[in-house]
Structure formats: structure tokens, C-alpha cells
Coordinates of C-alpha atoms in Angstrom, one line a residue:
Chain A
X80 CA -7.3 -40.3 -32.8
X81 CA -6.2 -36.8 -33.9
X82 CA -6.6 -35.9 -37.4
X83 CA -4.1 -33.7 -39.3
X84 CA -3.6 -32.2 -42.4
X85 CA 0.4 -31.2 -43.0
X86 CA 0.7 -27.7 -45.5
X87 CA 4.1 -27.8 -46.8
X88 CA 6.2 -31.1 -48.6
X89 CA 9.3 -29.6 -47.5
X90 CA 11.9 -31.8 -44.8
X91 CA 10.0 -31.0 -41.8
X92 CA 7.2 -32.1 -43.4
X93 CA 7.8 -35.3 -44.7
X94 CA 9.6 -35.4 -41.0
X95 CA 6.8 -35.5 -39.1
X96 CA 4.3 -37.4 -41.1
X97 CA 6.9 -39.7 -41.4
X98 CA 6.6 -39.7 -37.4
X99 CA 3.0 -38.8 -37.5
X100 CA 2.4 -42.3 -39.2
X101 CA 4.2 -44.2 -36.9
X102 CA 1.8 -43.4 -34.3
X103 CA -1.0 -44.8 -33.0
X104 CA -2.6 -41.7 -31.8
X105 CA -2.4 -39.6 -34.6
X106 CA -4.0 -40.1 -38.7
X107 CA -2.9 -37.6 -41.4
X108 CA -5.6 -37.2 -43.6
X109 CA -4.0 -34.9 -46.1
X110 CA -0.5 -33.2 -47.2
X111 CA -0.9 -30.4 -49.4
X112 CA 2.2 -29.3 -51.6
X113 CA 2.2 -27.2 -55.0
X114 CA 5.3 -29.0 -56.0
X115 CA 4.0 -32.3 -58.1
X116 CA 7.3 -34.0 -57.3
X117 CA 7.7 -33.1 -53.7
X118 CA 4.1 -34.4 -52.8
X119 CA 5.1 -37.9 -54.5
X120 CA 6.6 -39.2 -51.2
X121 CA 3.4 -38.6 -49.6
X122 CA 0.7 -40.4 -51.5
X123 CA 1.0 -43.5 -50.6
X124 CA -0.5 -42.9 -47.0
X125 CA -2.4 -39.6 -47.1
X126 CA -4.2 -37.5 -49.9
X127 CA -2.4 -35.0 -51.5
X128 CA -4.1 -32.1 -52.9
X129 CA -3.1 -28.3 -54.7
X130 CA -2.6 -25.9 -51.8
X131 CA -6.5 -24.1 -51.9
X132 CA -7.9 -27.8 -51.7
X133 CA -8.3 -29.1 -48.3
X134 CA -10.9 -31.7 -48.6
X135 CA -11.4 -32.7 -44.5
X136 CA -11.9 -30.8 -41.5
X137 CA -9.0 -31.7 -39.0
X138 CA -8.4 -31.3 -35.8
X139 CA -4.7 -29.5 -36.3
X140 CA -3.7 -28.1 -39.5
X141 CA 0.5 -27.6 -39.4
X142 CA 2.1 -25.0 -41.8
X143 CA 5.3 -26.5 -42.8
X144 CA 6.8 -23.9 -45.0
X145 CA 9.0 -21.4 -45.4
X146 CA 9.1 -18.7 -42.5
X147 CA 8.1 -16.2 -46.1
X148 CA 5.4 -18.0 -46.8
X149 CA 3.5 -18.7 -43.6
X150 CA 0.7 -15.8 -44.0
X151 CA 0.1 -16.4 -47.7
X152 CA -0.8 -20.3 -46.5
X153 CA -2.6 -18.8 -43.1
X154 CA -4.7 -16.8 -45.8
X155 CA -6.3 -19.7 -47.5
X156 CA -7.4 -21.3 -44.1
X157 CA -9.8 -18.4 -43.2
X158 CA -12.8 -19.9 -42.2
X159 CA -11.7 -23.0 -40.9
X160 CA -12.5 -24.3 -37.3
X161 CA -9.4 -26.6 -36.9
X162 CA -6.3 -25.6 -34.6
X163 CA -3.9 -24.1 -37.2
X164 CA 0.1 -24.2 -36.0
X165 CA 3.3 -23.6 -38.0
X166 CA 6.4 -25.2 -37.7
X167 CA 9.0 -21.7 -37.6
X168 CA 11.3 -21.0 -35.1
X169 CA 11.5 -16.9 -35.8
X170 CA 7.9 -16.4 -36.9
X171 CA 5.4 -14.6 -34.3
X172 CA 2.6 -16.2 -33.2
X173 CA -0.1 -13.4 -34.4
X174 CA 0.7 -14.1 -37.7
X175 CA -1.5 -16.8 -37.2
X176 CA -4.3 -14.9 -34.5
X177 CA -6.6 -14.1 -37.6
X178 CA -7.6 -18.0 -36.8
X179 CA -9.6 -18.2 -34.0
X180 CA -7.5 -21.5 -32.9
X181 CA -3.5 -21.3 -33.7
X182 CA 0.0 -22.2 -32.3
X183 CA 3.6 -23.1 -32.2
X184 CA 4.6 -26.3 -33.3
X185 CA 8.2 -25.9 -33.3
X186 CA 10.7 -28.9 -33.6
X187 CA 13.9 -27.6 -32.7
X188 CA 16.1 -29.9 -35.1
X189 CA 18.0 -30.1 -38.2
X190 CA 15.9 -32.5 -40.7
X191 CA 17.6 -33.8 -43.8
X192 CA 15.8 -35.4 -46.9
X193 CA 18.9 -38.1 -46.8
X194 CA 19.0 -38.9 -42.8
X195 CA 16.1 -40.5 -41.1
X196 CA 16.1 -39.2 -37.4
X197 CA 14.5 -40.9 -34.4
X198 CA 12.0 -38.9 -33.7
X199 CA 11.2 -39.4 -30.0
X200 CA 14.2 -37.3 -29.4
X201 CA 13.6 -34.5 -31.3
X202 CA 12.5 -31.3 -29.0
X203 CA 8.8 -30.0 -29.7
X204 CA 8.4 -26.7 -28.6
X205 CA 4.7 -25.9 -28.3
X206 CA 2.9 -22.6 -27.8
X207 CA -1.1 -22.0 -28.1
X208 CA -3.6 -19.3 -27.9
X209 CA -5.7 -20.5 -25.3
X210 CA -4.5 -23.7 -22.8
X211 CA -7.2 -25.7 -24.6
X212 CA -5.2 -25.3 -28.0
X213 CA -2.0 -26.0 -26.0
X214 CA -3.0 -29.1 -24.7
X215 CA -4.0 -30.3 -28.0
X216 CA -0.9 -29.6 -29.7
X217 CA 0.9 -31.0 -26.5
X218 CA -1.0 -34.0 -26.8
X219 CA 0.0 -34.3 -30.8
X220 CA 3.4 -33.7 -29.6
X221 CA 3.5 -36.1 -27.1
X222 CA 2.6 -38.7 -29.3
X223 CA 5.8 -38.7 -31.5
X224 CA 8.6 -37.3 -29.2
X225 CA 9.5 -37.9 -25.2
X226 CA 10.8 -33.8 -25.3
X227 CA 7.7 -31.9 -25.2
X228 CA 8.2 -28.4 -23.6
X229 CA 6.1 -25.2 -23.2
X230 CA 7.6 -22.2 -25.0
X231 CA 6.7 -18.7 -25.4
X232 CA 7.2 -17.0 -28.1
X233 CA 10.1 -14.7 -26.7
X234 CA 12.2 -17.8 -25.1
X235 CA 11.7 -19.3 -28.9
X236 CA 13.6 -16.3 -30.7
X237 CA 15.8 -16.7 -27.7
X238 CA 15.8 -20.6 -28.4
X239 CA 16.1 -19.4 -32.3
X240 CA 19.0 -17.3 -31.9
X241 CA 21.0 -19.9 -30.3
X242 CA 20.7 -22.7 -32.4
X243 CA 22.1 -20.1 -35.3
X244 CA 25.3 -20.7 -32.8
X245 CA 24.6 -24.1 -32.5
X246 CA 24.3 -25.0 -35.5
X247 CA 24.6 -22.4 -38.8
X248 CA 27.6 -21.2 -36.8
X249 CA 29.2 -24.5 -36.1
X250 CA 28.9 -25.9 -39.4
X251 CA 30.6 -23.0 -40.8
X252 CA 33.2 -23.9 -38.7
X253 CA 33.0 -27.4 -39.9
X254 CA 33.4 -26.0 -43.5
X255 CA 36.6 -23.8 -42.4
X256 CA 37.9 -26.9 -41.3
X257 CA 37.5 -28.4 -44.2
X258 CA 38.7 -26.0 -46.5
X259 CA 42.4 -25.5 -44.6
X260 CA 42.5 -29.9 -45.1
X261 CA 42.0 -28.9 -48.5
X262 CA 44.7 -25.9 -48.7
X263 CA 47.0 -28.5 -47.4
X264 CA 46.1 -31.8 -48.5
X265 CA 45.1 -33.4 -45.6
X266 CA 42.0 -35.2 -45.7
X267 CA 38.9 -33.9 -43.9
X268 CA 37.9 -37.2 -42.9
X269 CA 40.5 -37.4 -40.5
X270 CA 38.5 -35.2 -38.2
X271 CA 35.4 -36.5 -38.4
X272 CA 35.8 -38.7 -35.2
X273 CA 37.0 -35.7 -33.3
X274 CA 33.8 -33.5 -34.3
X275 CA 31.6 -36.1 -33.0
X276 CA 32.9 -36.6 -30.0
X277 CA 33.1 -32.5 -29.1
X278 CA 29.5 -33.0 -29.9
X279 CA 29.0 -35.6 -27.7
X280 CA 31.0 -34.7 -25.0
X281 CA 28.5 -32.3 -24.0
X282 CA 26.1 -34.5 -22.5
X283 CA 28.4 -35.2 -20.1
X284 CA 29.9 -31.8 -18.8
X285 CA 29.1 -28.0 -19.7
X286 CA 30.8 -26.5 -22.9
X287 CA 32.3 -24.0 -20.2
X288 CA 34.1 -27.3 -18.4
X289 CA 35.1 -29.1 -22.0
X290 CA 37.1 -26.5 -23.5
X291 CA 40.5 -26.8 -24.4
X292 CA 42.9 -25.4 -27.0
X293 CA 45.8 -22.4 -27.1
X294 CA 43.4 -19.8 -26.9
X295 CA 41.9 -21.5 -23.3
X296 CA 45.3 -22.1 -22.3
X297 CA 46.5 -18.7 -23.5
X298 CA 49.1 -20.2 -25.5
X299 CA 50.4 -17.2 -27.6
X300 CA 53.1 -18.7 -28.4
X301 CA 50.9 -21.8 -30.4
X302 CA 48.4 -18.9 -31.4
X303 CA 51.0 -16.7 -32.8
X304 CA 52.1 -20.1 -34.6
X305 CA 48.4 -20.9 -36.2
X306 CA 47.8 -17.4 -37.1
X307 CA 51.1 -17.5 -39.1
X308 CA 49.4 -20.8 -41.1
X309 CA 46.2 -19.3 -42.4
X310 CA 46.4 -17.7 -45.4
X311 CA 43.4 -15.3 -45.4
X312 CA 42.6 -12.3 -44.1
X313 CA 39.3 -13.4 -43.1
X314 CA 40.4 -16.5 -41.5
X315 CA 42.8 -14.8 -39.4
X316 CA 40.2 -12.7 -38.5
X317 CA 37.9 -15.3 -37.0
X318 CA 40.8 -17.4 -35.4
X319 CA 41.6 -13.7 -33.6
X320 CA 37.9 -13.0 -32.9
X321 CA 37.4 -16.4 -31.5
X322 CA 40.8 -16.9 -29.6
X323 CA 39.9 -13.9 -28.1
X324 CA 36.5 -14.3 -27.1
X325 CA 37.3 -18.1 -25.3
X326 CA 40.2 -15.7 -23.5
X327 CA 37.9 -13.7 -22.1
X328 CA 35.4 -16.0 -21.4
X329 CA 37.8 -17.1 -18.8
X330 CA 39.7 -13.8 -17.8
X331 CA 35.7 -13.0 -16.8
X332 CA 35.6 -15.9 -14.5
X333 CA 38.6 -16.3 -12.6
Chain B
X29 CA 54.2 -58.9 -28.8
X30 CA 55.8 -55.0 -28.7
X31 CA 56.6 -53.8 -25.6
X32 CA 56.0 -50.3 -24.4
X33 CA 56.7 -47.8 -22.0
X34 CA 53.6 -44.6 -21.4
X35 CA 55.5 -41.5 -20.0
X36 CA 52.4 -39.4 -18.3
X37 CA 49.4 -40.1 -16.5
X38 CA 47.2 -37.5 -18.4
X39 CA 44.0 -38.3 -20.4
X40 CA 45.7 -39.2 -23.7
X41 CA 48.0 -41.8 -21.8
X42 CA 45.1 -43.6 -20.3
X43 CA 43.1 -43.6 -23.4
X44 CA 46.0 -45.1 -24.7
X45 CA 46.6 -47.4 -22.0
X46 CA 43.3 -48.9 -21.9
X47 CA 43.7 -49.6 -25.7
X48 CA 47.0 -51.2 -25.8
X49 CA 45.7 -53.2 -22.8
X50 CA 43.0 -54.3 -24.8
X51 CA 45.0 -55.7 -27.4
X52 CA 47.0 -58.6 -27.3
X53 CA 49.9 -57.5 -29.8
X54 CA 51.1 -54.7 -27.6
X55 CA 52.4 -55.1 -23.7
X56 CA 52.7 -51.9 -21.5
X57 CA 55.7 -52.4 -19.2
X58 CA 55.3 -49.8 -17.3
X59 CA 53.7 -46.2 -17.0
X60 CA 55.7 -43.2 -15.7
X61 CA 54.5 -40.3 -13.8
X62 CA 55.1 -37.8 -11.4
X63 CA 51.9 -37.7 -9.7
X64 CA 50.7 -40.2 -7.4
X65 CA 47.2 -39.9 -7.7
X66 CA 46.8 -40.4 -11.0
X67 CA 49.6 -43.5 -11.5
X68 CA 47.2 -45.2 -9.3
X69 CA 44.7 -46.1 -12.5
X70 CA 47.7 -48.1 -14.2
X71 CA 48.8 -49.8 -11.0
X72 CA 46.8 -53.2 -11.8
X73 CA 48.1 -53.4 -14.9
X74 CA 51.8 -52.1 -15.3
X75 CA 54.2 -51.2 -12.8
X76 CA 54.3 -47.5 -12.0
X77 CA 57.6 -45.7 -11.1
X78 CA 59.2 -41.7 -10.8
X79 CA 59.6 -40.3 -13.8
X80 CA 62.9 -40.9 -14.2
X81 CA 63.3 -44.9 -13.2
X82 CA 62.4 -46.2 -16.5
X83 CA 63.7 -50.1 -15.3
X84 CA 63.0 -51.5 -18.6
X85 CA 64.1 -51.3 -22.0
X86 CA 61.0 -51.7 -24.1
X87 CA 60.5 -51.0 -28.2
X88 CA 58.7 -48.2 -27.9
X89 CA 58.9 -45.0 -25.5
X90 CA 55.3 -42.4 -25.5
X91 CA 55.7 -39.5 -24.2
X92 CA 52.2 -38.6 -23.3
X93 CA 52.8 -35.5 -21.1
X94 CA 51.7 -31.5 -22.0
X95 CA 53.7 -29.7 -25.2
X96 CA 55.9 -28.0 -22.4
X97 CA 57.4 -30.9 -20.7
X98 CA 58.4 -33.0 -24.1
X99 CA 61.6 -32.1 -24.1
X100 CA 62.5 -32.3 -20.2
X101 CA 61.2 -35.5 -20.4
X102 CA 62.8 -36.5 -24.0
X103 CA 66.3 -35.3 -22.2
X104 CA 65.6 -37.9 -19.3
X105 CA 65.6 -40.6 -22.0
X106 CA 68.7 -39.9 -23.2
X107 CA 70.9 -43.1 -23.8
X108 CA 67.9 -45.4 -24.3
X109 CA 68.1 -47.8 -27.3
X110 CA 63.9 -47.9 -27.7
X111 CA 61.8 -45.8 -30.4
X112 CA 61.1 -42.7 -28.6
X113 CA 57.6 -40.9 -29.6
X114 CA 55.4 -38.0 -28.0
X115 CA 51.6 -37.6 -28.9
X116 CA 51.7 -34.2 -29.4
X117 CA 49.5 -32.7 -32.4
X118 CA 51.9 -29.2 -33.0
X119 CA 55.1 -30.1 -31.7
X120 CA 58.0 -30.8 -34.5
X121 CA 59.8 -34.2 -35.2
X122 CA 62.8 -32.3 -34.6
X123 CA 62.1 -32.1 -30.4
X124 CA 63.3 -35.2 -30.4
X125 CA 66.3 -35.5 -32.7
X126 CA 68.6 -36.2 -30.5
X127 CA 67.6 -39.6 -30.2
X128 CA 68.4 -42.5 -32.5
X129 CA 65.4 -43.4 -32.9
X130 CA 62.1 -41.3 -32.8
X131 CA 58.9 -40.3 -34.0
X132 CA 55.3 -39.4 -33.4
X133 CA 52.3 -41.0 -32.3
X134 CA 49.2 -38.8 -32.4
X135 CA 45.4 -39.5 -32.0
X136 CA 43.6 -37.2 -33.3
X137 CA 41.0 -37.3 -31.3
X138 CA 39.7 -35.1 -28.0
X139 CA 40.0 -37.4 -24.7
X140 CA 37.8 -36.7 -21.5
X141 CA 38.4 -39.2 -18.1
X142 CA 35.4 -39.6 -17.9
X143 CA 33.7 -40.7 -20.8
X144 CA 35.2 -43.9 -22.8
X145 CA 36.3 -43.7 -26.2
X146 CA 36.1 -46.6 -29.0
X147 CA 39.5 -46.7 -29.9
X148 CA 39.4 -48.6 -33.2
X149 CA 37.6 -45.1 -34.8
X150 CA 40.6 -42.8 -33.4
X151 CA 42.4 -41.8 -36.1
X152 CA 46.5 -42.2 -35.4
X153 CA 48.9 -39.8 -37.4
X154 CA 52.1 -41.5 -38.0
X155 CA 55.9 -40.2 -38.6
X156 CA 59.1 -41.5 -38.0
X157 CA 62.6 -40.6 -38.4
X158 CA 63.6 -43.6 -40.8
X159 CA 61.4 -46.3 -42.4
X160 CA 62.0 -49.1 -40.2
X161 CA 60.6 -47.0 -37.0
X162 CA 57.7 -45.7 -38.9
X163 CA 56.9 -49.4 -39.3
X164 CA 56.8 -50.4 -36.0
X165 CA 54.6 -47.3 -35.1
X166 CA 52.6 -48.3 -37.8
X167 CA 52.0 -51.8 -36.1
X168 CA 51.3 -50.6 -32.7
X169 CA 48.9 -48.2 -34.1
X170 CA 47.4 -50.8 -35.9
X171 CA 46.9 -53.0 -33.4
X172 CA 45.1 -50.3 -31.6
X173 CA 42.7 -48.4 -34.0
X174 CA 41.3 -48.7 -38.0
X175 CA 42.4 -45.5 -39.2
X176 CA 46.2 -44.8 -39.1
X177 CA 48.1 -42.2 -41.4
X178 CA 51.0 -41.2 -42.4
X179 CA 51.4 -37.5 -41.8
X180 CA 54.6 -35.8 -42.1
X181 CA 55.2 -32.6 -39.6
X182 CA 53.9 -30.0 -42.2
X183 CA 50.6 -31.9 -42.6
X184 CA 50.3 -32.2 -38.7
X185 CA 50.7 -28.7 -37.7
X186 CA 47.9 -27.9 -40.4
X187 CA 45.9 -30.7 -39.1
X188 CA 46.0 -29.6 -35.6
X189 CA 44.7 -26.1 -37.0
X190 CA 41.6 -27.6 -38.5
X191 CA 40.9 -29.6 -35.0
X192 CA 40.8 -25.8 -33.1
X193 CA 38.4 -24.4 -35.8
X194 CA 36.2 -28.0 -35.8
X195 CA 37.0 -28.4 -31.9
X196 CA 38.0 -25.5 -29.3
X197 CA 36.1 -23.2 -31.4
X198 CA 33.0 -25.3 -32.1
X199 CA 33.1 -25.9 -28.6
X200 CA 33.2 -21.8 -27.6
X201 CA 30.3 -22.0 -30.1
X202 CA 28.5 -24.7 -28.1
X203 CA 29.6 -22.2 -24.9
X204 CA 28.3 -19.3 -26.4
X205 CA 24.5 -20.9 -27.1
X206 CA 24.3 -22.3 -23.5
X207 CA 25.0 -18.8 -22.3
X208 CA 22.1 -17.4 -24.5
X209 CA 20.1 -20.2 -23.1
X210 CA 20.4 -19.0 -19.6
X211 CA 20.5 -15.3 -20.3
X212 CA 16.6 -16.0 -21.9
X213 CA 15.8 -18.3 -19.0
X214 CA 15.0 -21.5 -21.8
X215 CA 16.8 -24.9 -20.9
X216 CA 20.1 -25.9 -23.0
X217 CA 19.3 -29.7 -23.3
X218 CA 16.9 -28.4 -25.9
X219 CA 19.2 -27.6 -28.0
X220 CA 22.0 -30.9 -27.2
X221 CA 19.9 -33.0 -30.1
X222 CA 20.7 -30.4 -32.8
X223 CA 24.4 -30.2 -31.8
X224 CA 24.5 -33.8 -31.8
X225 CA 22.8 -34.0 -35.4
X226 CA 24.6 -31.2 -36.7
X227 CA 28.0 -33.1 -36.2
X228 CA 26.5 -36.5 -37.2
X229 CA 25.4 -34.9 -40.6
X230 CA 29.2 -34.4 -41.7
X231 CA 29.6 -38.2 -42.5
X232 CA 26.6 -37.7 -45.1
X233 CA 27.7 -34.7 -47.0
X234 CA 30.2 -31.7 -46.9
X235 CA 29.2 -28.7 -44.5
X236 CA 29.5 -26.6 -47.3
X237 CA 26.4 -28.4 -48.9
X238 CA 24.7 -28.7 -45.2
X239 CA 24.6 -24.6 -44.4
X240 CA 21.2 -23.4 -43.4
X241 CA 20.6 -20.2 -41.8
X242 CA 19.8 -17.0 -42.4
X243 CA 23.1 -15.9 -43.3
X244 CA 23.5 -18.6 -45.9
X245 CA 19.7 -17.5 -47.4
X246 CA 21.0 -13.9 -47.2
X247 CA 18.0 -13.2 -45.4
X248 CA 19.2 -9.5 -43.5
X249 CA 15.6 -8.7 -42.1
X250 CA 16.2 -11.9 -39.9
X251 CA 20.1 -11.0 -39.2
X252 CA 19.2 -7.7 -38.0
X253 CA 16.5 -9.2 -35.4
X254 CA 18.8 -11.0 -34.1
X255 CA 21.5 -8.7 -33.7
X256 CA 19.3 -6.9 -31.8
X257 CA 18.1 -9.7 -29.4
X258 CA 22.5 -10.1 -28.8
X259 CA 23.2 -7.7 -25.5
X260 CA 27.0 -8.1 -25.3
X261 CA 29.1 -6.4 -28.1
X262 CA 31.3 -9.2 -28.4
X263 CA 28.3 -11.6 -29.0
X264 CA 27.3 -9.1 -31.6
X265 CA 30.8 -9.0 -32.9
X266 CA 30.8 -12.5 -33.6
X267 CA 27.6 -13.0 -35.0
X268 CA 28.2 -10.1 -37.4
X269 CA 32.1 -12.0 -38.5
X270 CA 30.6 -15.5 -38.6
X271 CA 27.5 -14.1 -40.8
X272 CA 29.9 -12.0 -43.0
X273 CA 32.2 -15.0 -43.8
X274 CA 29.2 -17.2 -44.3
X275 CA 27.9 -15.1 -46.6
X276 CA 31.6 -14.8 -48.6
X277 CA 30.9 -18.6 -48.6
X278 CA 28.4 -18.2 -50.9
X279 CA 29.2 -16.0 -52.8
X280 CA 32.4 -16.6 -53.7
X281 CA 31.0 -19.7 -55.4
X282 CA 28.0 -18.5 -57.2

């Protein structure tokens, strides 16, 4: 049974000791939060101390807060024997190498207080200091998701960087969306079932093979059209950037 | 039990095809297309002719074909006593005004061969040329799927607006990350789960509420790391734009 004690009361904390709990293999012994409120969710199942106080000895501590405040919480762990890991996608792993055993322990999702998630799909992205350290955190991963996979700590900026597309980028684009079915009273809801299934669809095929639209087409005739609609500058700016850059995407490959 | 004729062979006929099949208010008489290949789906169910031997006269006419053939195929049904409607998301009312009786029939929705669709959650956008013939369209659309609405031609062309930002663009997006992937040698399928969640999170609460990111913390020490990790100008471009207007986002409404 591996013993851990969670720093941080933040969603990826309460994430994965919610997941943590629900395994056989793994006992969290402590979550440690400044925030009285936040560390209510907690205490039913594991003890919750102030940040200085950790009260056990571990096997893996996991720093689950803010990228900012990583070091300040890697500080107060001096001295300890445990295998200390944070949870960042952007932050280095030397910020931790003052520890004689640290890693990555990176899950590469979006966590919500609201949604609960099934956690055997979420992807863990480990990374260690020595290949004992790795196998211990791949072992912890193991025990909560079926997508365990070795990354370094350039393929996670890399992995990072992405998921900004993936994800910050896309929802912004969910929220343009949303604002022109508000400019002309159309409910938003009404796209919902199409936004899933773009999501969806690529499991099936590449994003390269799914797309569609004027700009794929080159359509300027529909584009000209759209442009017309929009009544910002800055949205007709990213409908040209974007139209543009699909364009080319496939002027490159033919 | 309303009788129809599909004109096109395409992915929105089938889709459309298999759901009137499935329902036992609506009969499909027959299913036009040009191309023999793909009549050959529908040839178990309906009888399959040339384009231009429609040998029935059913209530209602679908033009399911591309937005550049609506009108050479609306001119081939010329004479015809049926309620004639095409499925297109951004082409007028008015293509079809020569004809007694017409209207539109969209799903809103993004339809792949390959991968089935549950019908009842594709959202139909209604409009008709009288009253009466937005009724029946009404019916056959209900008989078909939960969510129909009426949506004049105004309200259509701005829907199908909002479906390029929240689908060809999202889907560039989508494009865009899997190309990072393979430039930093680290597997796209780690990032399929967060697309997946990032779409499913919509139904909880507005993408306005559900930005993350750097751009929405205004956090520039991380931007300009990843600008530089970026090797094409035009990715640059584009991360710059999407950051910018994310940031007006926020701003805007402090």
C-alpha cells in the first residue's frame, strides 16, 4: 500500500484523492490546505493539517498547487525522505532537485469542482529523478488511470503548449460562438450537440481528415459573406486569421 | 404516415435516411442520386433512380445535395405539387421561391459516414414559406429528433457562423495541437481526453466561466515561453491573436 500526503485542496487535488480513495493500492494519510473551507471536503477520509504540519512520513508527497507556488511548498519539505512530485504541466523538474527524491506527476486533464471525471481515463504523465522514483510514481499512477506514459520534461512543455490549443484556445472559441448567438438571438444551446460531436469525431479520423467549412473548401464567396456578419474588428480578425491558416494548411499539402 | 422523397446521396441524406427509416411516421419513397455507388446504401430500403425520374409524388421533397447544386436540382423539380426543402445551413429561403411550396430543413449538426449519430439530440432548424408547410416540417422533424426550432433565414445564416467558430475552427484548433504533437515527438491520444472534456464541460456552464490558461490569468512570463517553443510564424501569429482576444475577454468585463 503506498502512502501519500496530497499539498494543495485545489481541483486536482480533491481529483485525485477522490481517485486515490478509490483504490486499493494506495492510502492518503494527509491533505494539507491553508484554506479552512477548501480542506472541508477532505476530512472525512484523511487528516488535514496547516501547510508546515505534515504529521507522517509517506512514501510520495504530491504538490498540487498553483505553478507560483510550487517552490514556496517544495521549501517546507526540506529534510524529508519521501518521493516529492508536483502536479504542473509548465513547471521544471529542478525546481523540485533540492529533494533528494522528486518528479512529475502530471495529469493532462481539465478537472472541475462541479464534474466528477472517470479517472481511469485521464492521462498521467510521469517523470522521476532516478528509474527507482519513476517506477514508484508509475506504480501510483497505475493504480488510478489505464493511461500511464513516460514523459520528459521537454515533450511536457511540448505536451503543455498544445493543450493551450486544445483546450484554452478552443473554449475561447466556444465563447465566440456564444457571444454572436447572443448578438443575434439565437440560443447557444442549439450548438451544443454539434461541439460534442467535433470533439468526438476525433477518435475516429485525424483533425487533418475531419475538417470541413468555407475556409477548407475555399469558399470566398461564403467567407466574404460571414466576414460581412461580424460586427467586430477583432472577430473579423480571427475569422481571417483562421480561414487563412486551414487555407494553407491545405495549399501546403496538395 | 408522410411520405418523402431525399434528393442526394451525401452524408446529411443518409443520416437523414436512417432516421426517417427508423421512425414509423415518415416513409421514404425513394432517394435520388447521380452517383451509383453511393445510391447503393438506400437500395434495401427505397427505390433509387437518376436524378431527374422522381416517379412519385410524395409530401415532402429534401434536397440534400452541396450549396452549389440547390438550385440545379430545385429547377429539376419544377412543376411538382410536394413541399420542397434543402438542408442547407447558409443558403436563403428565397433559392427556392419559385416553388409553391418550400422551405428548409436543417440539422445542425456535423455528419461523418462512418460514425452513427443519435438522431433524437440533432437539433432541426425549421422555416417555411407559409404556416401550413412549416407545420408539416415541423412534424417530420419531430418525428425524427427532440430539439426542433423555428429559425427564420436571418437567424440561420448567423447560426451557421457560430457552428464555423465552435466547429471548422475548433477543429483547425484540434489540427493545429496534433501537429505540435508530432513536431515534439509526444503522442496526440494524450491529449483526445481533454478535447473530449473540454467540449463535454459546455453543458455545465458558459465557456466564458470555464477559461483557464495563461492568457485568461494574464500570466505573460508563461505566454512568452511558449511563443518561443512555436517555430512557424503563423503558429505564433495565432497564439499571439487568440491570447490577445482572450485577454480583451477579460478585461472588457472587469
Amino acid at each position: 500500500m503506498l502512502k501519500v500526503v496530497i499539498l494543495g485542496t485545489g481541483n486536482v487535488a480533491k481529483h485525485l484523492f477522490d481517485a486515490f480513495s478509490a483504490s486499493t493500492a494506495v492510502e492518503t494519510v494527509q491533505v494539507l490546505g491553508r484554506n479552512p473551507d477548501a480542506v472541508k471536503y477532505f476530512e472525512e477520509e484523511a487528516l488535514v493539517f496547516g501547510m508546515h504540519e505534515v504529521i507522517e512520513d509517506p512514501d510520495v508527497y504530491i504538490i498540487a498547487v498553483n505553478d507560483d507556488s510550487i517552490s514556496t511548498v517544495s521549501e517546507s519539505l526540506i529534510g524529508r525522505k519521501g518521493l516529492i512530485a508536483h502536479t504542473s504541466g509548465s513547471v521544471s523538474l529542478e525546481v523540485l532537485a533540492q529533494h533528494g527524491n522528486h518528479g512529475i506527476f502530471y495529469p493532462l486533464q481539465t478537472f472541475s469542482k462541479e464534474r466528477p471525471i472517470d479517472f481511469k481515463s485521464v492521462p498521467l504523465c510521469i517523470e522521476a529523478n532516478t528509474e527507482k522514483n519513476k517506477s514508484v510514481l508509475r506504480a501510483l499512477a497505475a493504480s488510478v488511470s489505464d493511461r500511464v506514459y513516460d514523459i520528459d520534461s521537454r515533450q511536457r512543455r511540448s505536451l503543455h503548449l498544445a493543450a493551450v490549443f486544445a483546450n484554452n484556445f478552443t473554449n475561447h472559441l466556444y465563447h465566440l460562438a456564444h457571444e454572436l448567438c447572443e448578438e443575434h438571438q439565437v440560443p447557444f444551446d442549439i450548438l451544443k450537440p454539434l461541439i460534442t460531436e467535433t470533439a468526438k469525431k476525433i477518435e475516429l479520423e485525424s483533425p487533418y481528415e475531419m475538417q470541413t467549412g468555407p475556409a477548407r473548401r475555399g469558399d470566398k464567396a461564403t467567407m466574404d459573406k460571414q466576414l460581412g456578419l461580424l460586427n467586430s474588428p477583432w472577430q473579423k480578425e480571427l475569422y481571417s486569421l483562421l480561414s487563412k491558416s486551414i487555407k494553407r494548411t491545405y495549399q501546403k499539402h496538395l
